[in-house]
CSV table of C-alpha atoms and ligand atoms in Angstrom, one decimal:
chain,number,residue,atom,x,y,z
A,1,MET,CA,-22.3,27.9,14.4
A,2,ALA,CA,-21.7,24.3,15.0
A,3,SER,CA,-18.8,22.8,13.0
A,4,PHE,CA,-19.1,20.2,10.3
A,5,PHE,CA,-16.9,18.1,8.1
A,6,THR,CA,-16.6,18.4,4.3
A,7,ILE,CA,-15.3,15.3,2.7
A,8,LYS,CA,-14.4,14.7,-0.9
A,9,GLY,CA,-14.7,11.0,-1.6
A,10,GLY,CA,-12.9,8.7,-4.0
A,11,LYS,CA,-9.4,9.1,-2.7
A,12,LYS,CA,-7.3,6.1,-1.6
A,13,LEU,CA,-5.8,6.1,1.8
A,14,LYS,CA,-2.2,5.2,2.3
A,15,GLY,CA,0.5,5.1,5.1
A,16,GLU,CA,0.2,4.5,8.8
A,17,ILE,CA,-2.2,5.6,11.5
A,18,GLU,CA,-2.0,5.2,15.3
A,19,VAL,CA,-4.8,4.1,17.5
A,20,ARG,CA,-5.7,6.2,20.6
A,21,GLY,CA,-6.6,4.8,24.0
A,22,ALA,CA,-10.1,3.3,24.3
A,23,LYS,CA,-12.7,5.8,25.3
A,24,ASN,CA,-14.8,3.1,26.9
A,25,ALA,CA,-11.9,1.9,29.0
A,26,ALA,CA,-10.7,5.4,30.1
A,27,LEU,CA,-14.2,6.4,31.2
A,28,LYS,CA,-14.4,3.5,33.6
A,29,ALA,CA,-10.9,4.3,35.0
A,30,PHE,CA,-12.0,7.9,35.6
A,31,ALA,CA,-15.0,6.5,37.5
A,32,SER,CA,-12.7,4.2,39.6
A,33,ALA,CA,-10.8,7.2,40.9
A,34,ILE,CA,-13.7,7.7,43.4
A,35,LEU,CA,-12.7,4.5,45.2
A,36,PHE,CA,-9.3,6.0,46.2
A,37,ASP,CA,-8.2,8.3,49.0
A,38,LYS,CA,-5.3,9.6,46.9
A,39,PRO,CA,-5.2,10.8,43.2
A,40,ILE,CA,-4.7,8.3,40.4
A,41,THR,CA,-3.0,9.0,37.1
A,42,ILE,CA,-4.5,7.8,33.8
A,43,LYS,CA,-2.4,7.7,30.7
A,44,ASN,CA,-3.1,7.2,27.0
A,45,VAL,CA,-6.5,8.9,27.4
A,46,PRO,CA,-8.1,9.9,24.1
A,47,GLU,CA,-8.7,13.6,24.0
A,48,VAL,CA,-12.4,13.3,23.2
A,49,GLU,CA,-15.6,15.0,24.3
A,50,ASP,CA,-16.9,12.1,26.5
A,51,ILE,CA,-13.8,12.4,28.6
A,52,LYS,CA,-14.5,16.1,29.2
A,53,ARG,CA,-18.1,15.2,30.2
A,54,ILE,CA,-17.1,12.6,32.8
A,55,SER,CA,-14.5,15.0,34.2
A,56,GLU,CA,-17.2,17.7,34.6
A,57,ILE,CA,-19.4,15.3,36.5
A,58,ILE,CA,-16.5,14.2,38.8
A,59,GLU,CA,-15.7,17.9,39.5
A,60,SER,CA,-19.3,18.8,40.1
A,61,GLY,CA,-19.3,16.1,42.8
A,62,GLY,CA,-16.3,17.7,44.6
A,63,GLY,CA,-13.5,15.7,42.9
A,64,LYS,CA,-10.7,17.3,40.8
A,65,VAL,CA,-9.5,16.4,37.3
A,66,GLU,CA,-6.1,17.8,36.2
A,67,HIS,CA,-5.0,17.6,32.6
A,68,ILE,CA,-1.3,17.0,33.0
A,69,ARG,CA,-0.4,16.7,29.3
A,70,HIS,CA,-1.8,15.3,26.1
A,71,GLY,CA,-3.4,12.0,27.0
A,72,GLU,CA,-2.5,12.2,30.7
A,73,TYR,CA,-4.8,13.1,33.6
A,74,LYS,CA,-4.6,13.1,37.4
A,75,ILE,CA,-7.8,12.5,39.2
A,76,TRP,CA,-8.8,13.2,42.8
A,77,GLY,CA,-11.9,11.2,43.2
A,78,SER,CA,-12.6,12.2,46.8
A,79,ILE,CA,-16.0,13.5,46.0
A,80,THR,CA,-18.3,14.7,48.7
A,81,ASN,CA,-21.6,15.0,46.9
A,82,HIS,CA,-23.6,11.8,46.4
A,83,ILE,CA,-25.9,13.4,43.8
A,84,ILE,CA,-24.9,13.0,40.2
A,85,ASP,CA,-25.7,16.3,38.6
A,86,PRO,CA,-29.0,15.8,36.7
A,87,GLU,CA,-28.1,18.5,34.1
A,88,LEU,CA,-24.8,16.8,33.3
A,89,ALA,CA,-25.6,13.1,33.6
A,90,PRO,CA,-27.8,12.9,30.4
A,91,ARG,CA,-25.0,14.3,28.4
A,92,ILE,CA,-23.0,11.1,28.8
A,93,ARG,CA,-24.7,7.8,29.5
A,94,ALA,CA,-21.5,6.3,30.9
A,95,SER,CA,-22.0,8.5,33.9
A,96,ILE,CA,-24.1,5.6,35.2
A,97,VAL,CA,-20.8,3.8,36.0
A,98,LEU,CA,-20.1,6.5,38.7
A,99,THR,CA,-23.0,5.2,40.7
A,100,GLY,CA,-21.1,2.1,41.8
A,101,PRO,CA,-18.0,3.8,43.3
A,102,ILE,CA,-20.1,6.7,44.8
A,103,LEU,CA,-22.3,4.2,46.6
A,104,ALA,CA,-19.2,2.3,47.8
A,105,ARG,CA,-17.5,5.4,49.1
A,106,LEU,CA,-20.4,7.6,50.4
A,107,GLY,CA,-22.9,4.9,51.3
A,108,LYS,CA,-25.5,6.5,49.0
A,109,VAL,CA,-26.0,7.8,45.5
A,110,ARG,CA,-28.8,9.7,43.9
A,111,PHE,CA,-29.0,9.8,40.1
A,112,PRO,CA,-31.5,10.6,37.4
A,113,HIS,CA,-32.9,7.7,35.2
A,114,PRO,CA,-30.8,7.9,32.1
A,115,GLY,CA,-33.7,7.3,29.7
A,116,GLY,CA,-33.6,6.0,26.2
A,117,CYS,CA,-31.6,7.5,23.4
A,118,VAL,CA,-31.3,7.3,19.6
A,119,ILE,CA,-29.7,3.8,19.6
A,120,GLY,CA,-32.3,2.2,21.9
A,121,LYS,CA,-34.2,2.0,25.2
A,122,ARG,CA,-31.1,1.4,27.3
A,123,PRO,CA,-32.6,0.2,30.6
A,124,ILE,CA,-30.7,0.1,33.9
A,125,ASP,CA,-32.5,-2.8,35.7
A,126,VAL,CA,-29.3,-4.9,36.0
A,127,PHE,CA,-27.6,-2.1,37.9
A,128,ILE,CA,-30.5,-1.6,40.3
A,129,ASP,CA,-30.8,-5.4,40.9
A,130,GLY,CA,-27.1,-5.6,41.4
A,131,PHE,CA,-27.0,-2.9,44.0
A,132,ARG,CA,-30.0,-4.6,45.8
A,133,ALA,CA,-28.1,-7.9,45.8
A,134,LEU,CA,-25.2,-6.2,47.5
A,135,GLY,CA,-27.6,-5.1,50.3
A,136,ALA,CA,-28.5,-1.6,49.1
A,137,LYS,CA,-32.0,-0.1,49.5
A,138,ILE,CA,-33.5,1.5,46.5
A,139,LYS,CA,-36.0,4.3,46.4
A,140,THR,CA,-37.4,5.7,43.2
A,141,GLU,CA,-39.0,9.1,43.1
A,142,LYS,CA,-40.1,10.8,39.9
A,143,ASN,CA,-37.2,10.5,37.6
A,144,PHE,CA,-34.6,9.7,40.3
A,145,TYR,CA,-33.1,6.7,42.0
A,146,ASP,CA,-31.8,6.9,45.6
A,147,VAL,CA,-29.6,4.0,46.5
A,148,SER,CA,-28.2,3.6,49.9
A,149,ALA,CA,-26.2,1.1,52.0
A,150,ARG,CA,-24.0,1.9,54.9
A,151,LYS,CA,-21.7,-0.9,53.9
A,152,LEU,CA,-22.2,-3.0,50.8
A,153,LYS,CA,-22.1,-6.8,51.4
A,154,GLY,CA,-20.6,-9.3,49.0
A,155,ALA,CA,-23.2,-11.6,47.4
A,156,LYS,CA,-23.9,-13.8,44.4
A,157,TYR,CA,-25.5,-11.9,41.6
A,158,VAL,CA,-26.6,-13.1,38.2
A,159,PHE,CA,-27.0,-10.6,35.4
A,160,LYS,CA,-30.3,-11.1,33.6
A,161,ASN,CA,-28.8,-9.4,30.6
A,162,VAL,CA,-25.1,-9.2,29.7
A,163,SER,CA,-24.2,-5.6,30.2
A,164,VAL,CA,-20.8,-4.0,29.8
A,165,THR,CA,-21.3,-1.0,32.1
A,166,GLY,CA,-23.5,-3.1,34.4
A,167,THR,CA,-20.6,-5.5,35.0
A,168,GLU,CA,-18.2,-2.6,35.5
A,169,THR,CA,-20.4,-0.7,37.9
A,170,ILE,CA,-21.2,-3.7,40.1
A,171,MET,CA,-17.6,-4.8,40.0
A,172,LEU,CA,-16.5,-1.3,41.2
A,173,ALA,CA,-19.1,-1.3,43.9
A,174,ALA,CA,-18.0,-4.8,45.1
A,175,VAL,CA,-14.3,-4.0,45.3
A,176,LEU,CA,-14.6,-2.3,48.7
A,177,ALA,CA,-17.6,-4.4,49.9
A,178,GLN,CA,-17.5,-6.7,52.9
A,179,GLY,CA,-16.9,-10.3,51.9
A,180,LYS,CA,-17.1,-12.1,48.6
A,181,THR,CA,-19.1,-11.2,45.5
A,182,VAL,CA,-19.7,-13.6,42.6
A,183,LEU,CA,-21.0,-12.1,39.4
A,184,LYS,CA,-22.4,-14.5,36.9
A,185,ASN,CA,-23.3,-13.9,33.2
A,186,SER,CA,-20.9,-10.9,33.3
A,187,ALA,CA,-19.8,-9.2,30.1
A,188,CYS,CA,-16.3,-10.2,28.9
A,189,GLU,CA,-15.2,-7.1,27.0
A,190,PRO,CA,-11.4,-6.3,27.1
A,191,GLU,CA,-12.3,-3.0,28.8
A,192,ILE,CA,-13.6,-4.9,31.8
A,193,THR,CA,-10.5,-7.1,32.1
A,194,SER,CA,-8.3,-4.0,31.8
A,195,LEU,CA,-10.3,-2.3,34.6
A,196,ALA,CA,-10.0,-5.4,36.8
A,197,ASN,CA,-6.2,-5.6,36.2
A,198,PHE,CA,-5.8,-2.0,37.2
A,199,LEU,CA,-7.8,-2.5,40.4
A,200,ASN,CA,-5.8,-5.6,41.3
A,201,LYS,CA,-2.6,-3.7,40.8
A,202,CYS,CA,-4.0,-1.3,43.4
A,203,GLY,CA,-4.7,-4.0,45.9
A,204,ALA,CA,-8.2,-5.3,44.9
A,205,ASN,CA,-8.9,-9.0,44.7
A,206,ILE,CA,-10.8,-9.7,41.5
A,207,LYS,CA,-10.6,-13.0,39.7
A,208,GLY,CA,-12.2,-14.1,36.4
A,209,ALA,CA,-12.6,-10.7,34.7
A,210,GLY,CA,-12.9,-11.4,30.9
A,211,THR,CA,-15.0,-14.5,31.7
A,212,PRO,CA,-18.7,-14.7,32.5
A,213,GLU,CA,-18.0,-15.4,36.2
A,214,ILE,CA,-16.1,-12.8,38.2
A,215,GLU,CA,-15.2,-13.2,41.8
A,216,ILE,CA,-14.4,-10.2,44.0
A,217,GLU,CA,-13.1,-10.5,47.5
A,218,GLY,CA,-13.7,-7.1,49.1
A,219,VAL,CA,-10.7,-5.2,50.5
A,220,GLU,CA,-10.5,-2.3,52.9
A,221,LYS,CA,-8.5,0.2,50.8
A,222,LEU,CA,-7.0,0.7,47.4
A,223,LYS,CA,-3.5,2.1,46.8
A,224,ALA,CA,-3.4,4.8,44.1
A,225,GLU,CA,-1.5,3.7,41.0
A,226,THR,CA,-1.2,4.6,37.3
A,227,TYR,CA,-3.7,3.2,34.7
A,228,VAL,CA,-2.5,3.0,31.1
A,229,THR,CA,-5.6,2.9,28.8
A,230,ILE,CA,-5.7,0.0,26.4
A,231,PRO,CA,-5.9,0.8,22.7
A,232,ASP,CA,-9.3,1.5,21.3
A,233,ARG,CA,-10.4,-1.7,19.5
A,234,ILE,CA,-13.4,0.1,18.0
A,235,GLU,CA,-11.2,2.9,16.5
A,236,ALA,CA,-8.7,0.3,15.2
A,237,GLY,CA,-11.5,-1.8,13.6
A,238,THR,CA,-13.0,1.3,12.1
A,239,PHE,CA,-9.7,2.2,10.5
A,240,ALA,CA,-9.4,-1.3,9.1
A,241,ILE,CA,-12.9,-1.1,7.6
A,242,LEU,CA,-12.2,2.4,6.2
A,243,ALA,CA,-9.2,0.9,4.4
A,244,ALA,CA,-11.2,-2.0,3.0
A,245,ALA,CA,-14.1,0.3,1.9
A,246,THR,CA,-11.8,2.6,0.0
A,247,GLY,CA,-9.7,-0.3,-1.5
A,248,SER,CA,-6.6,1.1,0.3
A,249,LYS,CA,-3.5,-0.3,1.8
A,250,ILE,CA,-2.7,1.0,5.3
A,251,LYS,CA,-1.0,0.0,8.5
A,252,ILE,CA,-2.7,0.5,11.8
A,253,ASN,CA,-0.3,0.9,14.7
A,254,LYS,CA,-0.4,0.9,18.5
A,255,MET,CA,-3.3,-1.5,18.7
A,256,ASN,CA,-4.1,-5.0,20.1
A,257,PRO,CA,-5.1,-7.3,17.2
A,258,ASP,CA,-6.3,-10.0,19.6
A,259,HIS,CA,-9.2,-7.8,20.6
A,260,LEU,CA,-10.7,-8.0,17.0
A,261,ASP,CA,-10.3,-11.6,16.0
A,262,ILE,CA,-13.9,-11.7,14.7
A,263,LEU,CA,-13.4,-8.7,12.5
A,264,TRP,CA,-10.2,-10.1,10.9
A,265,THR,CA,-12.1,-13.4,10.1
A,266,MET,CA,-14.9,-11.4,8.5
A,267,LEU,CA,-12.7,-9.1,6.5
A,268,GLU,CA,-10.8,-12.2,5.2
A,269,ASP,CA,-14.1,-13.9,4.3
A,270,MET,CA,-14.9,-10.7,2.3
A,271,GLY,CA,-11.7,-11.0,0.4
A,272,VAL,CA,-9.8,-8.3,2.2
A,273,LYS,CA,-6.1,-8.9,2.9
A,274,VAL,CA,-5.3,-8.8,6.6
A,275,LYS,CA,-1.8,-9.1,8.0
A,276,LEU,CA,-1.6,-9.4,11.8
A,277,ASN,CA,1.4,-8.4,13.7
A,278,LYS,CA,2.0,-8.1,17.5
A,279,GLU,CA,0.8,-4.5,17.9
A,280,CYS,CA,-0.2,-3.5,14.4
A,281,VAL,CA,-2.3,-4.7,11.4
A,282,GLU,CA,-1.8,-4.2,7.7
A,283,ILE,CA,-4.9,-4.0,5.5
A,284,ALA,CA,-4.7,-4.3,1.7
A,285,PRO,CA,-7.4,-4.7,-1.0
A,286,GLY,CA,-8.2,-8.1,-2.5
A,287,LYS,CA,-9.7,-8.8,-5.9
A,288,LYS,CA,-13.4,-8.1,-5.1
A,289,LEU,CA,-15.5,-7.7,-2.0
A,290,LYS,CA,-17.8,-10.6,-1.1
A,291,PRO,CA,-21.0,-10.1,0.9
A,292,LEU,CA,-21.4,-11.2,4.5
A,293,ASP,CA,-23.9,-12.0,7.2
A,294,VAL,CA,-23.1,-10.1,10.3
A,295,LYS,CA,-24.7,-10.6,13.7
A,296,THR,CA,-23.7,-8.2,16.5
A,297,HIS,CA,-23.0,-9.9,19.8
A,298,GLU,CA,-21.3,-9.4,23.1
A,299,TYR,CA,-17.5,-9.9,23.1
A,300,PRO,CA,-15.9,-11.9,21.6
A,301,GLY,CA,-18.7,-11.6,19.0
A,302,PHE,CA,-18.9,-8.9,16.4
A,303,PRO,CA,-19.1,-5.5,18.3
A,304,THR,CA,-22.3,-3.5,17.8
A,305,ASP,CA,-20.0,-0.4,17.8
A,306,LEU,CA,-18.5,-1.6,14.4
A,307,GLN,CA,-21.9,-2.3,12.9
A,308,ALA,CA,-22.2,1.1,11.2
A,309,PRO,CA,-18.8,1.0,9.4
A,310,ILE,CA,-19.2,-2.6,8.3
A,311,SER,CA,-22.7,-1.8,6.9
A,312,THR,CA,-21.1,0.9,4.8
A,313,LEU,CA,-18.4,-1.5,3.7
A,314,LEU,CA,-21.0,-4.1,2.7
A,315,THR,CA,-22.7,-1.6,0.3
A,316,GLN,CA,-19.5,-2.1,-1.8
A,317,ALA,CA,-19.7,-6.0,-1.8
A,318,GLU,CA,-21.1,-7.9,-4.7
A,319,GLY,CA,-24.3,-9.5,-3.6
A,320,GLN,CA,-26.6,-9.5,-0.6
A,321,SER,CA,-25.5,-9.1,3.0
A,322,ILE,CA,-27.5,-9.3,6.1
A,323,ILE,CA,-26.9,-7.3,9.3
A,324,HIS,CA,-28.6,-8.5,12.4
A,325,GLU,CA,-28.2,-6.0,15.2
A,326,THR,CA,-29.0,-7.9,18.4
A,327,ILE,CA,-27.9,-5.4,21.0
A,328,TYR,CA,-29.8,-2.2,20.3
A,329,GLU,CA,-33.2,-1.8,18.7
A,330,GLY,CA,-32.5,1.7,17.3
A,331,ARG,CA,-29.1,1.3,15.9
A,332,LEU,CA,-30.0,0.5,12.2
A,333,PHE,CA,-32.1,3.6,11.4
A,334,TRP,CA,-29.1,5.6,10.4
A,335,THR,CA,-28.8,3.4,7.3
A,336,GLU,CA,-31.7,5.5,5.8
A,337,GLU,CA,-29.0,8.2,5.3
A,338,LEU,CA,-26.9,5.6,3.4
A,339,ASN,CA,-29.8,4.9,1.1
A,340,ARG,CA,-30.0,8.7,0.5
A,341,MET,CA,-26.4,8.5,-0.6
A,342,GLY,CA,-27.3,5.7,-3.1
A,343,ALA,CA,-27.1,2.5,-1.1
A,344,HIS,CA,-29.7,-0.3,-1.5
A,345,ILE,CA,-30.7,-1.3,2.0
A,346,ALA,CA,-34.0,-2.8,3.0
A,347,MET,CA,-35.1,-2.8,6.6
A,348,CYS,CA,-36.8,-6.1,7.6
A,349,ASP,CA,-37.5,-5.0,11.1
A,350,PRO,CA,-35.6,-2.7,13.5
A,351,HIS,CA,-33.0,-5.4,14.2
A,352,ARG,CA,-32.3,-6.5,10.6
A,353,ILE,CA,-31.3,-5.0,7.3
A,354,VAL,CA,-30.5,-6.5,3.9
A,355,ILE,CA,-27.8,-4.7,1.9
A,356,SER,CA,-27.7,-5.3,-1.8
A,357,GLY,CA,-24.4,-4.3,-3.4
A,358,PRO,CA,-22.3,-3.0,-4.9
A,359,SER,CA,-23.8,0.6,-4.9
A,360,LYS,CA,-22.3,3.7,-6.2
A,361,LEU,CA,-22.5,6.2,-3.4
A,362,ARG,CA,-22.9,10.0,-4.0
A,363,GLY,CA,-21.8,12.7,-1.7
A,364,ARG,CA,-24.6,14.8,-0.1
A,365,GLU,CA,-25.5,16.7,3.1
A,366,ILE,CA,-25.9,14.3,6.0
A,367,GLU,CA,-26.2,14.3,9.7
A,368,SER,CA,-24.6,12.0,12.3
A,369,PRO,CA,-27.3,10.6,14.6
A,370,ASP,CA,-24.8,8.9,17.1
A,371,ILE,CA,-21.1,8.4,17.6
A,372,ARG,CA,-20.7,5.1,15.7
A,373,ALA,CA,-23.2,5.9,12.9
A,374,GLY,CA,-21.2,9.1,12.4
A,375,MET,CA,-18.2,6.9,11.5
A,376,GLY,CA,-20.4,4.8,9.2
A,377,LEU,CA,-21.4,7.9,7.4
A,378,LEU,CA,-17.9,9.2,7.3
A,379,ALA,CA,-16.8,5.9,5.7
A,380,ALA,CA,-19.6,6.4,3.1
A,381,ALA,CA,-18.4,9.9,2.4
A,382,LEU,CA,-14.9,8.7,1.8
A,383,ILE,CA,-16.2,6.2,-0.8
A,384,ALA,CA,-18.8,8.5,-2.4
A,385,LYS,CA,-18.4,10.5,-5.6
A,386,GLY,CA,-18.4,14.2,-4.9
A,387,LYS,CA,-18.6,16.2,-1.8
A,388,THR,CA,-20.3,15.3,1.5
A,389,VAL,CA,-21.1,17.7,4.3
A,390,LEU,CA,-21.3,15.7,7.6
A,391,ARG,CA,-23.2,17.6,10.4
A,392,ASN,CA,-23.6,17.0,14.1
A,393,ILE,CA,-20.0,16.0,14.4
A,394,TYR,CA,-20.1,16.5,18.1
A,395,GLN,CA,-21.1,12.9,18.0
A,396,VAL,CA,-17.9,11.9,16.2
A,397,ASP,CA,-15.8,14.1,18.5
A,398,ARG,CA,-17.3,12.3,21.5
A,399,GLY,CA,-15.2,9.2,20.8
A,400,TYR,CA,-12.6,9.9,18.0
A,401,GLU,CA,-9.8,12.3,18.8
A,402,ARG,CA,-9.3,15.0,16.0
A,403,ILE,CA,-10.3,12.4,13.4
A,404,GLU,CA,-10.0,14.7,10.4
A,405,GLU,CA,-6.4,15.6,11.1
A,406,ARG,CA,-5.4,11.9,11.5
A,407,LEU,CA,-7.3,10.9,8.4
A,408,GLN,CA,-5.8,13.7,6.4
A,409,LYS,CA,-2.3,12.3,7.2
A,410,ILE,CA,-3.3,9.1,5.5
A,411,GLY,CA,-4.6,10.8,2.4
A,412,ALA,CA,-8.3,11.5,3.1
A,413,ASP,CA,-9.7,14.8,1.8
A,414,ILE,CA,-11.6,15.9,4.9
A,415,LYS,CA,-11.9,19.3,6.5
A,416,ARG,CA,-13.5,20.7,9.6
A,417,LYS,CA,-15.4,23.9,8.9
B,1,LIG,N1,-29.5,-3.9,29.1
B,1,LIG,C1,-30.6,-4.2,29.9
B,1,LIG,N2,-30.6,-3.8,31.2
B,1,LIG,C2,-29.6,-3.1,31.7
B,1,LIG,C3,-28.5,-2.8,30.9
B,1,LIG,C4,-28.5,-3.2,29.6
B,1,LIG,O1,-31.5,-4.8,29.4
B,1,LIG,O2,-29.7,-2.8,32.9
B,1,LIG,C5,-29.4,-4.3,27.7
B,1,LIG,C6,-29.4,-3.1,26.8
B,1,LIG,O3,-30.7,-2.6,26.5
B,1,LIG,C7,-28.7,-3.6,25.6
B,1,LIG,C8,-27.8,-4.7,26.1
B,1,LIG,O4,-28.2,-5.0,27.5
B,1,LIG,O5,-29.6,-4.3,24.7
B,1,LIG,C9,-26.3,-4.3,26.2
B,1,LIG,O6,-26.1,-3.1,26.8
B,1,LIG,P1,-24.9,-2.8,27.7
B,1,LIG,O7,-25.4,-2.4,29.0
B,1,LIG,O8,-23.8,-3.8,27.5
B,1,LIG,O9,-24.3,-1.5,27.0
B,1,LIG,P2,-23.6,-0.3,27.8
B,1,LIG,O10,-22.8,-0.9,28.9
B,1,LIG,O11,-24.6,0.7,28.1
B,1,LIG,C10,-21.4,-0.3,26.5
B,1,LIG,C11,-20.6,0.7,25.7
B,1,LIG,C12,-21.4,0.9,24.4
B,1,LIG,C13,-21.4,-0.5,23.6
B,1,LIG,C14,-22.1,-1.5,24.5
B,1,LIG,C15,-22.1,-2.9,23.9
B,1,LIG,C16,-19.6,2.1,27.3
B,1,LIG,C17,-19.6,3.5,27.9
B,1,LIG,N3,-20.6,1.9,26.4
B,1,LIG,O12,-22.7,0.2,26.7
B,1,LIG,O13,-20.6,1.8,23.6
B,1,LIG,O14,-22.2,-0.3,22.5
B,1,LIG,O15,-21.4,-1.6,25.8
B,1,LIG,O16,-20.8,-3.3,23.6
B,1,LIG,O17,-18.8,1.3,27.6
B,1,LIG,C18,-20.4,3.6,22.2
B,1,LIG,O18,-19.2,3.8,22.6
B,1,LIG,O19,-20.8,4.1,21.1
B,1,LIG,C19,-21.3,2.8,22.9
B,1,LIG,C20,-22.6,2.9,22.8
């Protein structure tokens, strides 16, 4: 039987917690292995389900992923199969990032359309247009894309929509292309900068990553090096919000506070005490929690991946808060579960909710619809009176390493059953 969490709410958290490596950075480093002749080493990898899924796909294509020790992997990306396994691909949407390096190395890639999911439609038009701009031919047949180009050619490409994985995929494709690529309206997330820094260390020539305009001068070959995964800003931010929601004082270690400037501003506006240090942050309760208007946005705006936990936190603020989810059209429906726990949330349209607080939350049986909503519900369970059973925790395990053990250490009453 699938496992679940039981959580007894109402306990304060205390002490220190360490942040793991960023899932959304490590996944792209795994994909980049395909660009190399020799194996690359990746450190500070979170031991989460999504990493297992991307490893399975790399291995199904003829590569090899060796788990050296906790958090450390060696990856032979010399794959021979240009077809991304249609059974495995839908299990992890980030598999789309593999298309860029496979196309660059094998001259062709075939992959299934990823389709929509619980958080939204999730189109891939910017990937396809990007490949076309680099000179690839695209064929679509039933549910598959066939993309081919004997040698990709550098070009100017403007993203119609800012896309994180889109930027990473086209950047990975352009690294070994002939000539110069200029990407405009690129995403600026720290995971992209980190990937570019790694590729540059290996001999690539990428300028401007972390800004909307990225310039890539194609190189012949990359030299295999070690990638150290940056700390997970979403996990760090979630811990800070958990502390604020439970009125606790905790210290969050091994993180980069600069990646969450907007969150610190918002928490301080709410009345939460935030002390920033070089690689750690201390959170302490203020007098009372004030409401807030939150609009999710591409980096450096408020991350959609923190929308769920901050929504839960705002159920505890005195007054009305508004959440405007601008990135995904399906990412607010999970708040119906919060209402079942006693929150007062009205949905204006799929992109906007109004939260009236403070609400006394009550524990109950709930299900996690997606990875981040799972943490929003877990936050609610930690605040709630009584016991919560949180099901479908595969979603939480996709991105948070053994979360229950780590939260137990800072005082949470949470068990995996
Ligand atoms: N979009 C398009 N066309 C495209 C691609 C995207 O219209 O071809 C739209 C999407 O529909 C969405 C917006 O652009 O409205 C942004 O989507 P984006 O492509 O940036 O999202 P993503 O790259 O698929 C990554 C993270 C997500 C995170 C978003 C936004 C990874 C593996 N995933 O997704 O993380 O929410 O950026 O920051 O890096 C998660 O970890 O829970 C997660 C969903």
